[in-house]
Every structure is written in structure tokens, then in C-alpha cells.
Amino acid sequence: MENILEVKNLSISFETFFGEVEAVRDISFSIGQKETVAIVGESGCGKSVTANSIMRLLPMPPAFFKGGEIIFKGENLLKRTDKEMEEIRSSKIGMVFQDPMTSLNPTMKIGKQIVEGIKKHQGLSREEARKKAIEMLNLVAVPQPEKRINQYPHEFSGGMRQRVMIALAMVSNPELLIADEPTTALDVTVQAQILELMKDIQEKKNMSIILITHDLGIVADMSDRVIVMYAGQIMEEGLTSEIFKNPKHPYTRKLLDSVPRLDMNRDENLHSIEGTPPDLYIPPKGCSFYDRCDMALKICKEHLPGFDDHTDSHRSRCWLNHPMAKSRERGEEK
Ligand SMILES: Nc1ncnc2c1ncn2[C@@H]1O[C@H](COP(=O)(O)OP(=O)(O)OP(=O)(O)O)[C@@H](O)[C@H]1O
Ligand SMILES: [Mg+2]
């Protein structure tokens, strides 16, 4: 199966008043056709910067690409002009943002926004575009679409706005959908409906999805594979079952430990991960997780571990993977 997207050795920094922030550091991953890949990790680890870089939506400056490639269907997006990117954004890659109000125009009726999206790229007549807009709202299960197309965004509830956003992202039949916390602002029932909807549309349109979320329950439900990011790097990557059943990186284990489970006693505490991620102005030389890792060895502080393959699909970067590391008392060297 050919990959729809291949990110190779991508590094992105921000130039700030205090110096360079190395937000994304040498990450590589790929997305297969019709695959759903979740990107997880604590706040600030670089998930949105990665997502926005694929869409080439980072403000430059302060952001700049330090290196790497983003290959979408065989083409390096970093070599496309702004105009070409606009075309790709409106036809091949769709994005759902965390906050729908930032990408809906508050001064324009919903129907018009969708119609504009359609007309620009499919050369339809006004009436055809109107029909299509209604069809899109139907697809995302907005009730009474004929009436709703004449309303403004503020007349929609949060959940309905999110649906409209998905309709907008979907209107051009994208081959790849990037959803950055698509349901965080919504209550659980609406959340489930919207995710179900995304799956449905994926099924109908054969779309690939990159899903960014803090909710590991959603990850377990929705994704085929998981990428775990920490401090701008990928720490572990694998099939969803591999990550949940056999996490290899101490950071991944802590992330999983911090999630409530049904089999937990009510008085059992959730383990939030102690400490904070490192400063990305001067990223650590060795493993970024060193300061917060209970099992760190001396080498972890000085040398960045490379990736080890556990299976064809599962890899992680941790010195404890090394067979010689097992003979040591964990933690003793720290
Ligand atoms: N405009 C900017 N200027 C400077 N630094 C930035 C800018 N935007 C993002 N960063 C930095 O890049 C890093 C990654 O940010 P990013 O928004 O990708 O995190 P995230 O994983 O999406 O977090 P969250 O889960 O909170 O959404 C952070 O350290 C952040 O401070
Ligand atoms: Mg984010």
C-alpha cells in the first residue's frame, strides 16, 4: 500500500525574542491510505506545529523550517508555492481546528461559506453549489440544512459549529483529513457522534486521517496506529494495540498510567506525570525524558537513543531497549 503522506526528518523552530525554540525536532513518520493515525503527547510537545506544517499554515516568521521534507502523494509540499498550497488545501487536504470560531467567518452565513468553498474549486453553478452545501450539512447530520444554510455561525451551538467545520473540511473530498482536537470543546455524547461521523465519511470517501487528541479513549476507538511525541520528538510509534498492550517507552507507559480505567478503584489515584517537559530553547543533549524518567541510566543524559524496531510496525527510542541495559539495576546510575 502506498503512503499518502511521508514526513522525513522534519525540524521546525520559532524565532523568538529570547532565542530559537526548537518545537519539532527531526521527526519522521508516514500515513497510509485510509489509515487513521493518532498523534498524542502532553501540551507543547509539537502536535499542532506538526499538523499546521503539513498544511503550511505556520506563521513564517516566527516559524521556519530547519530541515526535512513533507511528501504528499509523491510531492514535497515544502517546495510548493503559496498559491499551489492554497489549491492543495482546498482540494486534497482538509483540516478541522480545535476552535471552530477561528476558521468560520462570523460575518458570513454558513451556507455561503460552504458554497464559496465548493464554487472556488469545482466550477459549479450557484444552484448546484447550494444543493451541494445542503448535501454536506446532511452528511454531517445538521438538522434542517435548508434552513440552517441561511444562519450565521453564532446561531449554531458548539457541537453544530464543529459539524459545520467538518463539512467545510470535507467539502472538497480531501484525501487526507487533519483533525486537531476536533471534539475537545464538546460534551461526551456530541463528541461520540462527531467521531462516528468522521469514521463514516472516512469509510465512504476512503480518506486518511491524522487525529490529534489528549483523549486516549478516543485514540483506542478511532486509530489504527499511534505516534507518541515528547518535547518535539517522536518517542514511540506503533499499532494502537501495540502501544496500549505493550508500550516500550517509559514516557508512553506514564501517559497510559495517567488515564482513568473502568477497573480502577475509586480511591485509586490517577498518576499525573510528575515534573515538566524540558525547555526547547536549549533542548537536552540526551533523551528529552531523562529528568522525569524513573528508570534513566547515566548514558540517557548524555546521548540521544536511536530507534529500535520491536516489530515491523512498532519502534521506540530508549536506552533500556538495549540488551546490555537490562543487566543494570534500573535507576541506580541516575
Ligand atoms: N508562535 C509561536 N512562537 C513561539 N513558540 C511557539 C509558537 N507556536 C508554538 N510554539 C512552541 O512550539 C511548541 C509546540 O507547540 P504546539 O502548539 O505544537 O504544542 P501541542 O502539542 O499542539 O500542545 P497542545 O496539546 O497544548 O495543543 C511549544 O513549545 C510552543 O511553545
Ligand atoms: Mg495543539
Tab-separated table of C-alpha atoms in Angstrom, residues 4-7 31 50-57 70-73 75-78 80 84-97 121 165-166 168-179 207-210:
chain	number	residue	atom	x	y	z
A	4	ILE	CA	-0.341	9.171	1.118
A	5	LEU	CA	1.986	11.195	3.339
A	6	GLU	CA	5.626	10.822	4.300
A	7	VAL	CA	7.244	13.218	6.725
A	31	ILE	CA	0.373	7.812	6.822
A	50	THR	CA	3.422	19.322	13.051
A	51	ALA	CA	-0.189	19.402	11.822
A	52	ASN	CA	-0.038	23.027	10.741
A	53	SER	CA	3.279	22.488	8.990
A	54	ILE	CA	1.709	19.846	6.742
A	55	MET	CA	-0.926	22.403	5.756
A	56	ARG	CA	1.833	25.039	5.530
A	57	LEU	CA	-0.234	27.190	7.872
A	70	ILE	CA	6.797	16.629	3.727
A	71	ILE	CA	5.934	14.329	0.855
A	72	PHE	CA	2.243	14.274	-0.012
A	73	LYS	CA	1.396	11.847	-2.826
A	75	GLU	CA	5.373	15.720	-3.948
A	76	ASN	CA	7.391	17.710	-1.427
A	77	LEU	CA	4.945	20.271	-0.030
A	78	LEU	CA	7.795	22.423	1.239
A	80	ARG	CA	5.153	24.283	-3.377
A	84	GLU	CA	-0.178	25.855	-5.103
A	85	MET	CA	-0.601	25.177	-1.383
A	86	GLU	CA	-3.907	27.021	-1.387
A	87	GLU	CA	-5.060	24.722	-4.158
A	88	ILE	CA	-3.919	21.615	-2.236
A	89	ARG	CA	-5.571	22.841	0.976
A	90	SER	CA	-8.847	23.384	-0.765
A	91	SER	CA	-8.912	20.147	-2.674
A	92	LYS	CA	-6.717	17.408	-1.243
A	93	ILE	CA	-6.041	18.036	2.449
A	94	GLY	CA	-8.754	19.145	4.855
A	95	MET	CA	-8.239	20.403	8.371
A	96	VAL	CA	-10.518	20.586	11.385
A	97	PHE	CA	-9.261	23.019	14.004
A	121	HIS	CA	-12.794	24.575	-6.868
A	165	MET	CA	-16.264	22.763	10.306
A	166	ILE	CA	-16.082	19.113	9.393
A	168	LEU	CA	-16.148	22.612	5.336
A	169	ALA	CA	-13.052	20.433	5.668
A	170	MET	CA	-14.805	17.683	3.763
A	171	VAL	CA	-16.477	19.675	1.012
A	172	SER	CA	-13.648	19.177	-1.440
A	173	ASN	CA	-13.371	15.425	-0.833
A	174	PRO	CA	-9.944	15.577	0.757
A	175	GLU	CA	-7.749	12.507	0.618
A	176	LEU	CA	-6.249	13.432	3.957
A	177	LEU	CA	-8.068	14.957	6.916
A	178	ILE	CA	-6.080	16.514	9.736
A	179	ALA	CA	-8.186	16.849	12.881
A	207	MET	CA	-9.883	9.172	3.403
A	208	SER	CA	-6.776	9.048	5.620
A	209	ILE	CA	-6.959	10.799	8.993
A	210	ILE	CA	-4.380	12.336	11.298
